């Protein structure tokens, strides 16, 4: 098995590189009109990372508000494996958009937030501190009170149990906040195993949370979308979601199609997966997963499009 993997790494690296370059050359499949509106520009963390109109998450229009741009947040719905809108991919919230972010979480009934960046990396701010960092602390964002009730620390990530209190309706909800801390500032993790463990944890948590969903939930059986964000919401976010989709498919039917997964994702969140090594990492992580679960034999590795 080891030999096989080495073979794949050596021989196919170039092919995977070319495959990624081709994907990158494809023009975005839609317009970015809402992201570009003058009054929305300040809500984008990066002026070159905009969200497609067709898949953007719209905030509910506030009733006392007739500003038509007030429904904008730099966030996109993305499909998962056999699940539409399994994720919301978004940028790291800006102080100006903290309230919008929490509104989105509330309105979409989000149970899990996955954060794959740290707040500051190499001295640069990558994301605002939009949730209370310490146990027992409560912060107010618009008409929401966000309380950090309990923190669990794991080797590669931190799980904060948050309570969201809507002061307008008097309702309370629990939201799990995962902070993945082991992604290196540049590039990709050396080994995928920490990432695989992390995904497993998130998956189980989402399943458990869906089990205990309010009976008023009328959405899809997979539950509300999982919010995934990094700094821009395209590089690491795209990598995490691609991996999740590929592994779900592998578990289900025993095949993987990284290329199509990323192409499709890009029609919903433009520019998903930012660097070729993030793309390559998806392949390597799938192999690591397959080895771990003894599933390598069912991968059609000799045939394109898988490697
Ligand atoms: N966009 C940066 C530049 O143009 O200098 C380069 C860059 C790209 C920096 C990705 C960081 C990046 O990833 P992350 O925020 O995930 O570390
Ligand atoms: N203009 C930014 C830059 O290149 O620095 C855009 C950018 C930033 C793109 C971060 C990707 C980034 O990485 P991630 O999506 O993983 O946060």
mmCIF file of C-alpha atoms and ligand atoms in Angstrom:
data_model
loop_
_atom_site.group_PDB
_atom_site.id
_atom_site.type_symbol
_atom_site.label_atom_id
_atom_site.label_comp_id
_atom_site.label_asym_id
_atom_site.label_seq_id
_atom_site.Cartn_x
_atom_site.Cartn_y
_atom_site.Cartn_z
ATOM 1 C CA UNK A 1 0.000 0.000 0.000
ATOM 2 C CA UNK A 2 2.801 2.375 0.930
ATOM 3 C CA UNK A 3 4.455 1.723 -2.392
ATOM 4 C CA UNK A 4 1.276 2.380 -4.247
ATOM 5 C CA UNK A 5 0.802 5.725 -2.579
ATOM 6 C CA UNK A 6 4.381 6.734 -3.321
ATOM 7 C CA UNK A 7 3.761 5.818 -6.920
ATOM 8 C CA UNK A 8 0.690 7.993 -7.049
ATOM 9 C CA UNK A 9 2.543 10.892 -5.485
ATOM 10 C CA UNK A 10 5.485 10.698 -7.854
ATOM 11 C CA UNK A 11 3.803 9.943 -11.108
ATOM 12 C CA UNK A 12 0.607 11.823 -10.812
ATOM 13 C CA UNK A 13 1.632 15.052 -9.176
ATOM 14 C CA UNK A 14 2.026 16.762 -12.498
ATOM 15 C CA UNK A 15 -1.284 15.483 -13.776
ATOM 16 C CA UNK A 16 -3.050 16.753 -10.696
ATOM 17 C CA UNK A 17 -1.329 20.094 -11.083
ATOM 18 C CA UNK A 18 -2.557 20.386 -14.663
ATOM 19 C CA UNK A 19 -6.014 19.341 -13.657
ATOM 20 C CA UNK A 20 -6.107 22.136 -11.089
ATOM 21 C CA UNK A 21 -4.755 24.701 -13.543
ATOM 22 C CA UNK A 22 -7.563 23.824 -15.943
ATOM 23 C CA UNK A 23 -10.160 24.305 -13.255
ATOM 24 C CA UNK A 24 -8.630 27.638 -12.337
ATOM 25 C CA UNK A 25 -8.819 28.875 -15.906
ATOM 26 C CA UNK A 26 -12.551 28.353 -16.128
ATOM 27 C CA UNK A 27 -14.360 31.663 -15.804
ATOM 28 C CA UNK A 28 -16.771 32.101 -12.893
ATOM 29 C CA UNK A 29 -20.199 30.831 -13.736
ATOM 30 C CA UNK A 30 -22.292 33.806 -12.793
ATOM 31 C CA UNK A 31 -22.487 37.419 -11.730
ATOM 32 C CA UNK A 32 -21.377 39.150 -8.538
ATOM 33 C CA UNK A 33 -23.726 42.125 -8.718
ATOM 34 C CA UNK A 34 -24.808 42.168 -5.079
ATOM 35 C CA UNK A 35 -21.257 41.871 -3.807
ATOM 36 C CA UNK A 36 -20.267 44.798 -5.992
ATOM 37 C CA UNK A 37 -22.988 47.207 -4.924
ATOM 38 C CA UNK A 38 -21.469 50.289 -3.402
ATOM 39 C CA UNK A 39 -23.201 49.891 -0.054
ATOM 40 C CA UNK A 40 -22.156 46.248 0.152
ATOM 41 C CA UNK A 41 -18.511 46.675 -0.660
ATOM 42 C CA UNK A 42 -17.594 47.425 2.938
ATOM 43 C CA UNK A 43 -19.108 44.061 3.897
ATOM 44 C CA UNK A 44 -16.521 42.127 1.873
ATOM 45 C CA UNK A 45 -13.301 41.280 3.674
ATOM 46 C CA UNK A 46 -11.391 41.091 0.379
ATOM 47 C CA UNK A 47 -12.357 43.183 -2.613
ATOM 48 C CA UNK A 48 -11.417 40.301 -4.910
ATOM 49 C CA UNK A 49 -13.386 37.601 -3.112
ATOM 50 C CA UNK A 50 -17.023 38.171 -3.981
ATOM 51 C CA UNK A 51 -19.973 35.848 -3.854
ATOM 52 C CA UNK A 52 -22.073 34.678 -6.766
ATOM 53 C CA UNK A 53 -25.571 36.113 -6.914
ATOM 54 C CA UNK A 54 -27.155 32.754 -7.721
ATOM 55 C CA UNK A 55 -26.088 31.027 -4.501
ATOM 56 C CA UNK A 56 -25.695 33.862 -2.047
ATOM 57 C CA UNK A 57 -27.324 33.616 1.364
ATOM 58 C CA UNK A 58 -29.899 36.361 1.774
ATOM 59 C CA UNK A 59 -30.586 37.796 5.149
ATOM 60 C CA UNK A 60 -34.242 38.321 5.919
ATOM 61 C CA UNK A 61 -35.266 41.870 5.228
ATOM 62 C CA UNK A 62 -35.865 43.634 8.524
ATOM 63 C CA UNK A 63 -39.402 44.953 8.661
ATOM 64 C CA UNK A 64 -38.363 48.457 9.703
ATOM 65 C CA UNK A 65 -35.875 48.663 6.918
ATOM 66 C CA UNK A 66 -36.428 49.359 3.254
ATOM 67 C CA UNK A 67 -32.793 49.397 2.246
ATOM 68 C CA UNK A 68 -32.583 46.751 -0.431
ATOM 69 C CA UNK A 69 -28.914 46.038 0.235
ATOM 70 C CA UNK A 70 -29.486 45.120 3.855
ATOM 71 C CA UNK A 71 -29.965 41.456 2.960
ATOM 72 C CA UNK A 72 -26.343 41.067 1.855
ATOM 73 C CA UNK A 73 -23.649 38.962 3.500
ATOM 74 C CA UNK A 74 -20.583 37.479 1.807
ATOM 75 C CA UNK A 75 -21.806 33.893 2.182
ATOM 76 C CA UNK A 76 -22.786 31.165 -0.279
ATOM 77 C CA UNK A 77 -24.898 28.055 -0.064
ATOM 78 C CA UNK A 78 -23.029 24.970 -1.194
ATOM 79 C CA UNK A 79 -24.287 21.472 -1.829
ATOM 80 C CA UNK A 80 -22.830 18.495 -0.062
ATOM 81 C CA UNK A 81 -22.845 14.876 -1.077
ATOM 82 C CA UNK A 82 -26.458 14.097 -1.963
ATOM 83 C CA UNK A 83 -27.518 17.063 0.115
ATOM 84 C CA UNK A 84 -28.386 20.455 -1.200
ATOM 85 C CA UNK A 85 -27.319 23.414 0.916
ATOM 86 C CA UNK A 86 -25.259 21.225 3.210
ATOM 87 C CA UNK A 87 -22.896 24.109 3.883
ATOM 88 C CA UNK A 88 -22.754 27.839 4.011
ATOM 89 C CA UNK A 89 -19.284 28.933 2.984
ATOM 90 C CA UNK A 90 -18.455 32.395 4.210
ATOM 91 C CA UNK A 91 -15.642 34.810 4.940
ATOM 92 C CA UNK A 92 -14.293 35.432 8.425
ATOM 93 C CA UNK A 93 -16.743 37.981 9.858
ATOM 94 C CA UNK A 94 -15.671 41.622 10.002
ATOM 95 C CA UNK A 95 -16.593 43.779 13.005
ATOM 96 C CA UNK A 96 -19.049 45.514 10.645
ATOM 97 C CA UNK A 97 -20.720 42.221 9.808
ATOM 98 C CA UNK A 98 -20.798 40.443 13.198
ATOM 99 C CA UNK A 99 -24.495 41.183 13.588
ATOM 100 C CA UNK A 100 -25.226 40.037 10.026
ATOM 101 C CA UNK A 101 -23.326 36.842 10.711
ATOM 102 C CA UNK A 102 -25.350 36.027 13.814
ATOM 103 C CA UNK A 103 -28.558 36.919 11.998
ATOM 104 C CA UNK A 104 -27.618 34.436 9.297
ATOM 105 C CA UNK A 105 -26.848 31.738 11.862
ATOM 106 C CA UNK A 106 -30.204 32.362 13.496
ATOM 107 C CA UNK A 107 -32.268 32.614 10.326
ATOM 108 C CA UNK A 108 -30.753 29.508 8.761
ATOM 109 C CA UNK A 109 -31.045 27.646 12.085
ATOM 110 C CA UNK A 110 -27.378 26.743 11.983
ATOM 111 C CA UNK A 111 -26.192 24.203 14.570
ATOM 112 C CA UNK A 112 -22.491 24.034 13.768
ATOM 113 C CA UNK A 113 -19.878 26.611 12.845
ATOM 114 C CA UNK A 114 -16.531 25.377 11.543
ATOM 115 C CA UNK A 115 -13.695 27.865 11.579
ATOM 116 C CA UNK A 116 -10.480 26.808 9.863
ATOM 117 C CA UNK A 117 -8.372 29.905 10.394
ATOM 118 C CA UNK A 118 -7.048 31.549 13.502
ATOM 119 C CA UNK A 119 -8.074 35.109 14.266
ATOM 120 C CA UNK A 120 -4.526 36.393 13.742
ATOM 121 C CA UNK A 121 -1.868 34.631 11.705
ATOM 122 C CA UNK A 122 1.628 35.912 11.115
ATOM 123 C CA UNK A 123 0.625 39.214 12.619
ATOM 124 C CA UNK A 124 -2.240 39.701 10.191
ATOM 125 C CA UNK A 125 -5.882 39.771 11.176
ATOM 126 C CA UNK A 126 -7.659 36.994 9.320
ATOM 127 C CA UNK A 127 -10.998 37.104 11.032
ATOM 128 C CA UNK A 128 -12.828 39.191 13.620
ATOM 129 C CA UNK A 129 -13.351 37.943 17.161
ATOM 130 C CA UNK A 130 -17.067 37.476 16.631
ATOM 131 C CA UNK A 131 -17.736 34.950 19.407
ATOM 132 C CA UNK A 132 -16.916 35.140 23.115
ATOM 133 C CA UNK A 133 -13.534 33.575 23.614
ATOM 134 C CA UNK A 134 -13.740 32.701 27.286
ATOM 135 C CA UNK A 135 -15.982 30.326 29.139
ATOM 136 C CA UNK A 136 -18.844 32.060 30.905
ATOM 137 C CA UNK A 137 -18.596 35.210 28.834
ATOM 138 C CA UNK A 138 -21.564 36.815 27.089
ATOM 139 C CA UNK A 139 -21.425 39.317 24.261
ATOM 140 C CA UNK A 140 -24.146 41.255 22.554
ATOM 141 C CA UNK A 141 -24.442 41.481 18.790
ATOM 142 C CA UNK A 142 -27.477 43.451 17.718
ATOM 143 C CA UNK A 143 -30.457 41.746 19.284
ATOM 144 C CA UNK A 144 -28.519 38.551 20.008
ATOM 145 C CA UNK A 145 -26.771 37.611 23.194
ATOM 146 C CA UNK A 146 -24.042 35.089 22.566
ATOM 147 C CA UNK A 147 -22.745 33.186 25.558
ATOM 148 C CA UNK A 148 -19.847 30.778 25.668
ATOM 149 C CA UNK A 149 -21.072 28.164 28.118
ATOM 150 C CA UNK A 150 -18.302 25.606 27.913
ATOM 151 C CA UNK A 151 -15.067 24.952 26.037
ATOM 152 C CA UNK A 152 -13.549 21.579 25.218
ATOM 153 C CA UNK A 153 -9.929 21.560 24.119
ATOM 154 C CA UNK A 154 -8.626 18.889 21.768
ATOM 155 C CA UNK A 155 -5.213 18.558 20.244
ATOM 156 C CA UNK A 156 -5.986 20.188 16.922
ATOM 157 C CA UNK A 157 -9.188 22.016 17.641
ATOM 158 C CA UNK A 158 -11.264 23.731 20.257
ATOM 159 C CA UNK A 159 -14.989 23.275 20.662
ATOM 160 C CA UNK A 160 -16.976 26.102 22.246
ATOM 161 C CA UNK A 161 -20.564 25.453 23.195
ATOM 162 C CA UNK A 162 -22.402 28.674 22.513
ATOM 163 C CA UNK A 163 -25.850 29.728 23.550
ATOM 164 C CA UNK A 164 -27.615 32.143 21.295
ATOM 165 C CA UNK A 165 -30.377 34.179 22.861
ATOM 166 C CA UNK A 166 -32.689 36.167 20.635
ATOM 167 C CA UNK A 167 -33.834 39.105 22.737
ATOM 168 C CA UNK A 168 -36.593 39.904 20.239
ATOM 169 C CA UNK A 169 -38.343 36.567 20.505
ATOM 170 C CA UNK A 170 -37.026 35.266 23.821
ATOM 171 C CA UNK A 171 -35.834 32.035 22.184
ATOM 172 C CA UNK A 172 -32.586 30.271 23.024
ATOM 173 C CA UNK A 173 -30.551 27.940 20.847
ATOM 174 C CA UNK A 174 -27.308 26.059 21.135
ATOM 175 C CA UNK A 175 -24.609 26.373 18.524
ATOM 176 C CA UNK A 176 -21.312 24.475 18.449
ATOM 177 C CA UNK A 177 -18.285 26.484 17.409
ATOM 178 C CA UNK A 178 -15.306 24.498 16.143
ATOM 179 C CA UNK A 179 -11.991 26.273 15.854
ATOM 180 C CA UNK A 180 -9.419 24.280 13.949
ATOM 181 C CA UNK A 181 -6.013 25.543 15.017
ATOM 182 C CA UNK A 182 -3.583 23.241 13.265
ATOM 183 C CA UNK A 183 -3.825 24.457 9.719
ATOM 184 C CA UNK A 184 -0.481 26.047 8.899
ATOM 185 C CA UNK A 185 -0.526 29.709 7.922
ATOM 186 C CA UNK A 186 0.548 28.930 4.430
ATOM 187 C CA UNK A 187 0.099 25.746 2.496
ATOM 188 C CA UNK A 188 -1.556 22.626 3.792
ATOM 189 C CA UNK A 189 -1.182 20.187 6.682
ATOM 190 C CA UNK A 190 1.620 17.639 6.250
ATOM 191 C CA UNK A 191 -0.587 14.771 7.202
ATOM 192 C CA UNK A 192 -4.290 14.604 6.682
ATOM 193 C CA UNK A 193 -4.973 12.554 9.773
ATOM 194 C CA UNK A 194 -5.690 15.503 12.073
ATOM 195 C CA UNK A 195 -8.049 16.904 9.477
ATOM 196 C CA UNK A 196 -9.764 13.533 9.082
ATOM 197 C CA UNK A 197 -10.290 13.269 12.833
ATOM 198 C CA UNK A 198 -11.627 16.781 12.868
ATOM 199 C CA UNK A 199 -14.108 16.063 10.099
ATOM 200 C CA UNK A 200 -15.260 12.927 11.897
ATOM 201 C CA UNK A 201 -15.931 14.956 15.021
ATOM 202 C CA UNK A 202 -17.882 17.635 13.192
ATOM 203 C CA UNK A 203 -19.911 15.018 11.340
ATOM 204 C CA UNK A 204 -20.924 13.204 14.509
ATOM 205 C CA UNK A 205 -21.798 16.456 16.196
ATOM 206 C CA UNK A 206 -24.015 17.541 13.305
ATOM 207 C CA UNK A 207 -25.773 14.152 13.317
ATOM 208 C CA UNK A 208 -26.392 14.347 17.049
ATOM 209 C CA UNK A 209 -27.595 17.934 16.785
ATOM 210 C CA UNK A 210 -29.978 17.037 13.971
ATOM 211 C CA UNK A 211 -31.417 14.244 16.129
ATOM 212 C CA UNK A 212 -32.367 16.751 18.753
ATOM 213 C CA UNK A 213 -33.694 19.364 16.350
ATOM 214 C CA UNK A 214 -36.837 21.174 17.267
ATOM 215 C CA UNK A 215 -39.888 19.339 15.858
ATOM 216 C CA UNK A 216 -40.736 22.513 13.976
ATOM 217 C CA UNK A 217 -37.804 21.826 11.640
ATOM 218 C CA UNK A 218 -39.282 21.328 8.198
ATOM 219 C CA UNK A 219 -36.081 21.445 6.177
ATOM 220 C CA UNK A 220 -34.158 18.526 4.698
ATOM 221 C CA UNK A 221 -33.446 15.476 6.911
ATOM 222 C CA UNK A 222 -29.717 16.267 6.944
ATOM 223 C CA UNK A 223 -30.570 19.350 8.958
ATOM 224 C CA UNK A 224 -29.580 22.983 8.542
ATOM 225 C CA UNK A 225 -26.374 23.942 6.744
ATOM 226 C CA UNK A 226 -23.041 23.796 8.527
ATOM 227 C CA UNK A 227 -21.341 27.185 8.396
ATOM 228 C CA UNK A 228 -17.722 26.844 7.264
ATOM 229 C CA UNK A 229 -15.383 29.802 7.133
ATOM 230 C CA UNK A 230 -11.724 30.756 7.025
ATOM 231 C CA UNK A 231 -10.479 34.206 6.151
ATOM 232 C CA UNK A 232 -11.805 34.654 2.631
ATOM 233 C CA UNK A 233 -14.029 31.579 2.722
ATOM 234 C CA UNK A 234 -12.622 29.984 -0.393
ATOM 235 C CA UNK A 235 -9.211 28.375 0.223
ATOM 236 C CA UNK A 236 -9.352 26.353 3.379
ATOM 237 C CA UNK A 237 -13.137 26.361 3.415
ATOM 238 C CA UNK A 238 -13.210 24.880 -0.077
ATOM 239 C CA UNK A 239 -10.617 22.307 0.900
ATOM 240 C CA UNK A 240 -12.542 21.194 3.976
ATOM 241 C CA UNK A 241 -15.835 20.899 2.081
ATOM 242 C CA UNK A 242 -14.277 19.129 -0.908
ATOM 243 C CA UNK A 243 -12.776 16.595 1.418
ATOM 244 C CA UNK A 244 -16.055 16.089 3.223
ATOM 245 C CA UNK A 245 -17.940 15.561 -0.043
ATOM 246 C CA UNK A 246 -15.311 13.201 -1.464
ATOM 247 C CA UNK A 247 -15.193 11.077 1.672
ATOM 248 C CA UNK A 248 -18.971 10.875 1.944
ATOM 249 C CA UNK A 249 -19.087 9.638 -1.619
ATOM 250 C CA UNK A 250 -16.273 7.191 -0.985
ATOM 251 C CA UNK A 251 -18.162 5.802 1.991
ATOM 252 C CA UNK A 252 -21.332 5.523 -0.046
ATOM 253 C CA UNK A 253 -20.334 4.178 -3.446
ATOM 254 C CA UNK A 254 -16.597 3.637 -3.179
ATOM 255 C CA UNK A 255 -15.472 6.183 -5.749
ATOM 256 C CA UNK A 256 -14.126 9.703 -5.659
ATOM 257 C CA UNK A 257 -14.134 12.519 -8.196
ATOM 258 C CA UNK A 258 -12.128 15.430 -6.874
ATOM 259 C CA UNK A 259 -12.202 17.330 -10.143
ATOM 260 C CA UNK A 260 -15.954 17.349 -10.592
ATOM 261 C CA UNK A 261 -16.490 18.081 -6.927
ATOM 262 C CA UNK A 262 -14.358 21.196 -7.110
ATOM 263 C CA UNK A 263 -15.810 22.333 -10.436
ATOM 264 C CA UNK A 264 -19.302 22.014 -9.101
ATOM 265 C CA UNK A 265 -18.375 23.758 -5.875
ATOM 266 C CA UNK A 266 -16.979 26.661 -7.832
ATOM 267 C CA UNK A 267 -20.366 27.221 -9.452
ATOM 268 C CA UNK A 268 -21.705 27.926 -5.975
ATOM 269 C CA UNK A 269 -18.721 29.531 -4.261
ATOM 270 C CA UNK A 270 -16.408 30.983 -6.868
ATOM 271 C CA UNK A 271 -12.639 30.435 -6.508
ATOM 272 C CA UNK A 272 -13.065 27.548 -4.043
ATOM 273 C CA UNK A 273 -9.669 25.937 -3.371
ATOM 274 C CA UNK A 274 -7.030 28.566 -3.817
ATOM 275 C CA UNK A 275 -3.770 26.801 -4.374
ATOM 276 C CA UNK A 276 -2.653 23.723 -6.154
ATOM 277 C CA UNK A 277 -1.319 22.175 -2.961
ATOM 278 C CA UNK A 278 -4.740 22.486 -1.366
ATOM 279 C CA UNK A 279 -6.073 20.610 -4.379
ATOM 280 C CA UNK A 280 -3.356 17.974 -4.117
ATOM 281 C CA UNK A 281 -4.004 17.713 -0.407
ATOM 282 C CA UNK A 282 -7.570 16.597 -1.137
ATOM 283 C CA UNK A 283 -6.220 13.636 -3.100
ATOM 284 C CA UNK A 284 -3.684 12.747 -0.442
ATOM 285 C CA UNK A 285 -6.280 12.979 2.303
ATOM 286 C CA UNK A 286 -8.630 10.678 0.419
ATOM 287 C CA UNK A 287 -5.838 8.135 0.104
ATOM 288 C CA UNK A 288 -4.990 8.453 3.774
ATOM 289 C CA UNK A 289 -8.622 7.950 4.650
ATOM 290 C CA UNK A 290 -8.921 4.941 2.362
ATOM 291 C CA UNK A 291 -5.844 3.382 3.916
ATOM 292 C CA UNK A 292 -7.140 3.993 7.367
ATOM 293 C CA UNK A 293 -10.443 2.364 6.605
ATOM 294 C CA UNK A 294 -9.028 -0.372 4.436
ATOM 295 C CA UNK A 295 -10.890 0.896 1.431
ATOM 296 C CA UNK A 296 -8.013 1.467 -0.906
ATOM 297 C CA UNK A 297 -8.873 -1.525 -3.043
ATOM 298 C CA UNK A 298 -12.194 -0.131 -4.101
ATOM 299 C CA UNK A 299 -10.706 3.083 -5.410
ATOM 300 C CA UNK A 300 -10.472 3.005 -9.192
ATOM 301 C CA UNK A 301 -7.031 4.543 -9.008
ATOM 302 C CA UNK A 302 -5.887 3.362 -12.359
ATOM 303 C CA UNK A 303 -8.673 5.146 -14.192
ATOM 304 C CA UNK A 304 -9.276 8.822 -14.600
ATOM 305 C CA UNK A 305 -10.825 10.974 -13.277
ATOM 306 C CA UNK A 306 -9.629 9.574 -9.962
ATOM 307 C CA UNK A 307 -5.879 10.206 -10.040
HETATM 308 N N1 LIG B 1 -3.590 36.693 -0.997
HETATM 309 C C1 LIG B 1 -2.254 36.825 -0.519
HETATM 310 C C2 LIG B 1 -1.477 37.759 -1.359
HETATM 311 O O1 LIG B 1 -1.968 38.071 -2.433
HETATM 312 O O2 LIG B 1 -0.438 38.147 -0.908
HETATM 313 C C3 LIG B 1 -1.617 35.492 -0.500
HETATM 314 C C4 LIG B 1 -2.357 34.605 0.359
HETATM 315 C C5 LIG B 1 -3.111 33.590 -0.148
HETATM 316 C C6 LIG B 1 -2.245 34.753 1.717
HETATM 317 C C7 LIG B 1 -3.755 32.710 0.658
HETATM 318 C C8 LIG B 1 -2.878 33.863 2.537
HETATM 319 C C9 LIG B 1 -3.621 32.862 1.999
HETATM 320 O O3 LIG B 1 -4.230 31.916 2.700
HETATM 321 P P1 LIG B 1 -4.635 31.934 4.197
HETATM 322 O O4 LIG B 1 -5.380 33.185 4.489
HETATM 323 O O5 LIG B 1 -5.510 30.745 4.147
HETATM 324 O O6 LIG B 1 -3.384 31.746 4.976
HETATM 325 N N1 LIG B 2 -7.063 39.093 -1.713
HETATM 326 C C1 LIG B 2 -6.873 38.065 -0.763
HETATM 327 C C2 LIG B 2 -5.425 37.645 -0.826
HETATM 328 O O1 LIG B 2 -5.076 37.084 -1.870
HETATM 329 O O2 LIG B 2 -4.748 37.929 0.138
HETATM 330 C C3 LIG B 2 -7.787 36.963 -0.973
HETATM 331 C C4 LIG B 2 -7.621 35.734 -0.152
HETATM 332 C C5 LIG B 2 -7.293 35.731 1.174
HETATM 333 C C6 LIG B 2 -7.857 34.542 -0.762
HETATM 334 C C7 LIG B 2 -7.234 34.539 1.905
HETATM 335 C C8 LIG B 2 -7.800 33.362 -0.079
HETATM 336 C C9 LIG B 2 -7.486 33.367 1.256
HETATM 337 O O3 LIG B 2 -7.479 32.183 1.919
HETATM 338 P P1 LIG B 2 -8.689 31.494 2.681
HETATM 339 O O4 LIG B 2 -9.897 31.463 1.753
HETATM 340 O O5 LIG B 2 -8.182 30.138 2.980
HETATM 341 O O6 LIG B 2 -8.983 32.283 3.904
#
